[in-house]
Short mmCIF file of C-alpha atoms in Angstrom, two decimals:
data_model
loop_
_atom_site.label_atom_id
_atom_site.label_comp_id
_atom_site.label_asym_id
_atom_site.label_seq_id
_atom_site.Cartn_x
_atom_site.Cartn_y
_atom_site.Cartn_z
CA MET A 1 0.00 0.00 0.00
CA VAL A 2 1.33 3.41 -0.97
CA ARG A 3 1.01 5.77 1.98
CA LYS A 4 -0.11 9.32 1.25
CA ILE A 5 0.96 12.49 3.01
CA LYS A 6 -2.63 13.12 4.08
CA ASP A 7 -2.37 9.95 6.20
CA ILE A 8 0.55 11.20 8.30
CA MET A 9 0.45 15.02 8.15
CA THR A 10 -0.38 17.20 11.11
CA ASP A 11 -3.53 19.14 10.34
CA GLU A 12 -3.73 21.25 13.49
CA ILE A 13 -1.25 23.95 12.56
CA GLU A 14 -0.38 27.17 14.28
CA THR A 15 0.01 30.00 11.77
CA VAL A 16 0.79 33.70 11.70
CA LYS A 17 -0.52 36.56 9.57
CA PRO A 18 1.72 38.67 7.31
CA THR A 19 1.29 41.63 9.67
CA ASP A 20 2.32 39.79 12.86
CA SER A 21 5.46 41.19 14.47
CA ALA A 22 8.71 39.31 14.96
CA HIS A 23 8.11 39.48 18.71
CA ASP A 24 4.64 37.93 18.40
CA ILE A 25 6.01 35.21 16.11
CA ALA A 26 8.80 34.40 18.57
CA LEU A 27 6.31 34.20 21.45
CA LYS A 28 4.07 31.88 19.44
CA MET A 29 7.07 29.68 18.56
CA LYS A 30 8.01 29.50 22.23
CA ARG A 31 4.45 28.76 23.36
CA HIS A 32 4.10 25.93 20.83
CA ASP A 33 7.70 24.71 21.07
CA THR A 34 8.40 25.03 17.35
CA GLY A 35 10.81 26.85 15.09
CA PHE A 36 8.42 26.97 12.12
CA MET A 37 5.38 29.16 11.49
CA PRO A 38 3.47 29.17 8.20
CA VAL A 39 2.40 32.65 7.12
CA VAL A 40 -1.15 32.67 5.81
CA GLU A 41 -3.69 35.17 4.60
CA GLY A 42 -7.05 33.55 5.21
CA LYS A 43 -5.94 29.99 4.43
CA LYS A 44 -3.63 30.88 1.52
CA LEU A 45 -0.01 29.98 2.23
CA LEU A 46 2.29 32.93 1.56
CA GLY A 47 5.51 31.64 3.09
CA VAL A 48 7.01 30.43 6.35
CA VAL A 49 8.98 32.04 9.16
CA THR A 50 11.56 29.85 10.85
CA ASP A 51 13.59 30.52 13.95
CA ARG A 52 16.52 30.98 11.58
CA ASP A 53 14.59 33.65 9.65
CA LEU A 54 14.02 35.52 12.92
CA VAL A 55 17.75 35.52 13.60
CA ILE A 56 19.07 36.19 10.08
CA ARG A 57 16.42 38.57 8.73
CA GLY A 58 15.39 40.06 12.05
CA MET A 59 18.12 40.27 14.64
CA ALA A 60 21.16 40.26 12.36
CA GLU A 61 19.64 43.04 10.25
CA LYS A 62 18.54 44.92 13.41
CA LYS A 63 14.86 44.73 12.50
CA GLU A 64 13.73 42.46 15.31
CA GLY A 65 11.49 45.08 16.92
CA THR A 66 9.79 46.33 13.79
CA ALA A 67 9.85 43.44 11.32
CA THR A 68 6.64 41.71 10.27
CA ALA A 69 6.13 38.14 9.15
CA GLU A 70 5.88 39.40 5.59
CA GLN A 71 9.37 40.93 5.84
CA LEU A 72 10.92 37.93 7.57
CA MET A 73 9.32 34.99 5.78
CA SER A 74 10.93 32.64 3.32
CA ARG A 75 8.83 32.75 0.17
CA ASP A 76 10.35 30.16 -2.13
CA ILE A 77 9.18 27.11 -0.23
CA LYS A 78 8.52 23.58 -1.34
CA THR A 79 5.03 22.23 -0.78
CA VAL A 80 3.21 18.99 -1.48
CA GLU A 81 -0.41 18.06 -2.03
CA PRO A 82 -2.27 15.65 0.25
CA GLU A 83 -2.22 12.85 -2.35
CA THR A 84 1.59 12.96 -2.63
CA SER A 85 3.16 9.67 -1.62
CA VAL A 86 5.22 9.58 1.55
CA ASP A 87 8.22 8.36 -0.46
CA GLU A 88 7.95 11.30 -2.89
CA ALA A 89 7.67 13.79 -0.03
CA ALA A 90 10.69 12.17 1.63
CA LYS A 91 12.68 12.59 -1.60
CA ILE A 92 11.75 16.28 -1.73
CA MET A 93 12.75 16.71 1.91
CA ALA A 94 16.06 14.88 1.42
CA ARG A 95 16.99 16.83 -1.72
CA GLY A 96 16.26 20.17 -0.10
CA GLN A 97 17.38 19.28 3.44
CA ILE A 98 13.87 20.24 4.56
CA ARG A 99 12.58 19.28 8.01
CA ARG A 100 8.98 20.48 7.56
CA LEU A 101 6.93 20.47 4.39
CA PRO A 102 3.66 22.40 4.08
CA VAL A 103 0.74 20.47 2.57
CA VAL A 104 -1.48 22.58 0.33
CA GLU A 105 -4.63 22.05 -1.63
CA ASN A 106 -5.58 24.71 -4.19
CA GLY A 107 -3.00 27.04 -2.61
CA GLU A 108 -4.52 26.70 0.84
CA LEU A 109 -2.57 25.29 3.77
CA ILE A 110 -4.20 22.12 5.09
CA GLY A 111 -1.32 20.50 6.96
CA VAL A 112 2.38 20.10 7.58
CA VAL A 113 4.47 16.95 7.42
CA SER A 114 7.75 16.74 9.28
CA ILE A 115 10.58 14.31 9.47
CA GLY A 116 9.27 13.59 12.96
CA ASP A 117 5.84 12.65 11.55
CA MET A 118 7.54 10.08 9.36
CA ALA A 119 9.74 8.78 12.17
CA VAL A 120 6.98 8.55 14.77
CA ARG A 121 4.83 6.55 12.40
CA HIS A 122 7.71 4.15 11.64
CA ILE A 123 7.88 5.08 7.99
CA PHE A 124 11.54 4.29 7.58
CA GLU A 125 11.02 2.55 4.28
CA SER A 126 13.22 3.61 1.38
CA GLU A 127 13.41 7.39 0.90
CA ALA A 128 11.75 8.32 4.19
CA GLY A 129 14.55 6.67 6.13
CA GLU A 130 17.15 8.16 3.82
CA ALA A 131 15.67 11.64 4.24
CA LEU A 132 15.86 11.41 8.02
CA SER A 133 19.40 10.11 7.85
CA GLU A 134 20.61 12.75 5.36
CA ILE A 135 19.05 15.65 7.24
CA SER A 136 20.41 14.40 10.56
CA GLU A 137 23.90 14.09 9.06
CA SER A 138 23.61 17.62 7.63
CA ASP A 139 22.69 18.93 11.10
CA LYS A 140 25.77 17.26 12.61
CA THR A 141 28.03 18.71 9.90
CA ASN A 142 26.55 22.20 10.26
CA ALA A 143 26.87 22.08 14.05
CA VAL A 144 30.62 21.49 13.69
CA LYS A 145 31.12 24.52 11.42
#
């Protein structure tokens, strides 16, 4: 049986609006223990703000007090549709060293799948296992730099 992303994705997602401040985003990340916030207008996915975006585009550019999600967000993000196979999503994640992948339907955010979703559900078959391994190795290498 080919597993689909819709079977393993998280569909209860915390989001931010384009006008939310960096401070509000950071508080929401802390409250929900995450480093990833999709930016939506209505349900339309515009981009994502990561903890790294807050540091690089906010603090390092001395905008942390005034920046909005729209100014901080990464816009060129990979997404998948709910019918995408888990193996295909894992390939996308491995190629792009992506830990979280938004799931969209007709441009609207309906879920997020993470490496953790795949691991928790014991989907270590083929590419899913490779994706987890490659991303973990990349983290170790980057931590040494």
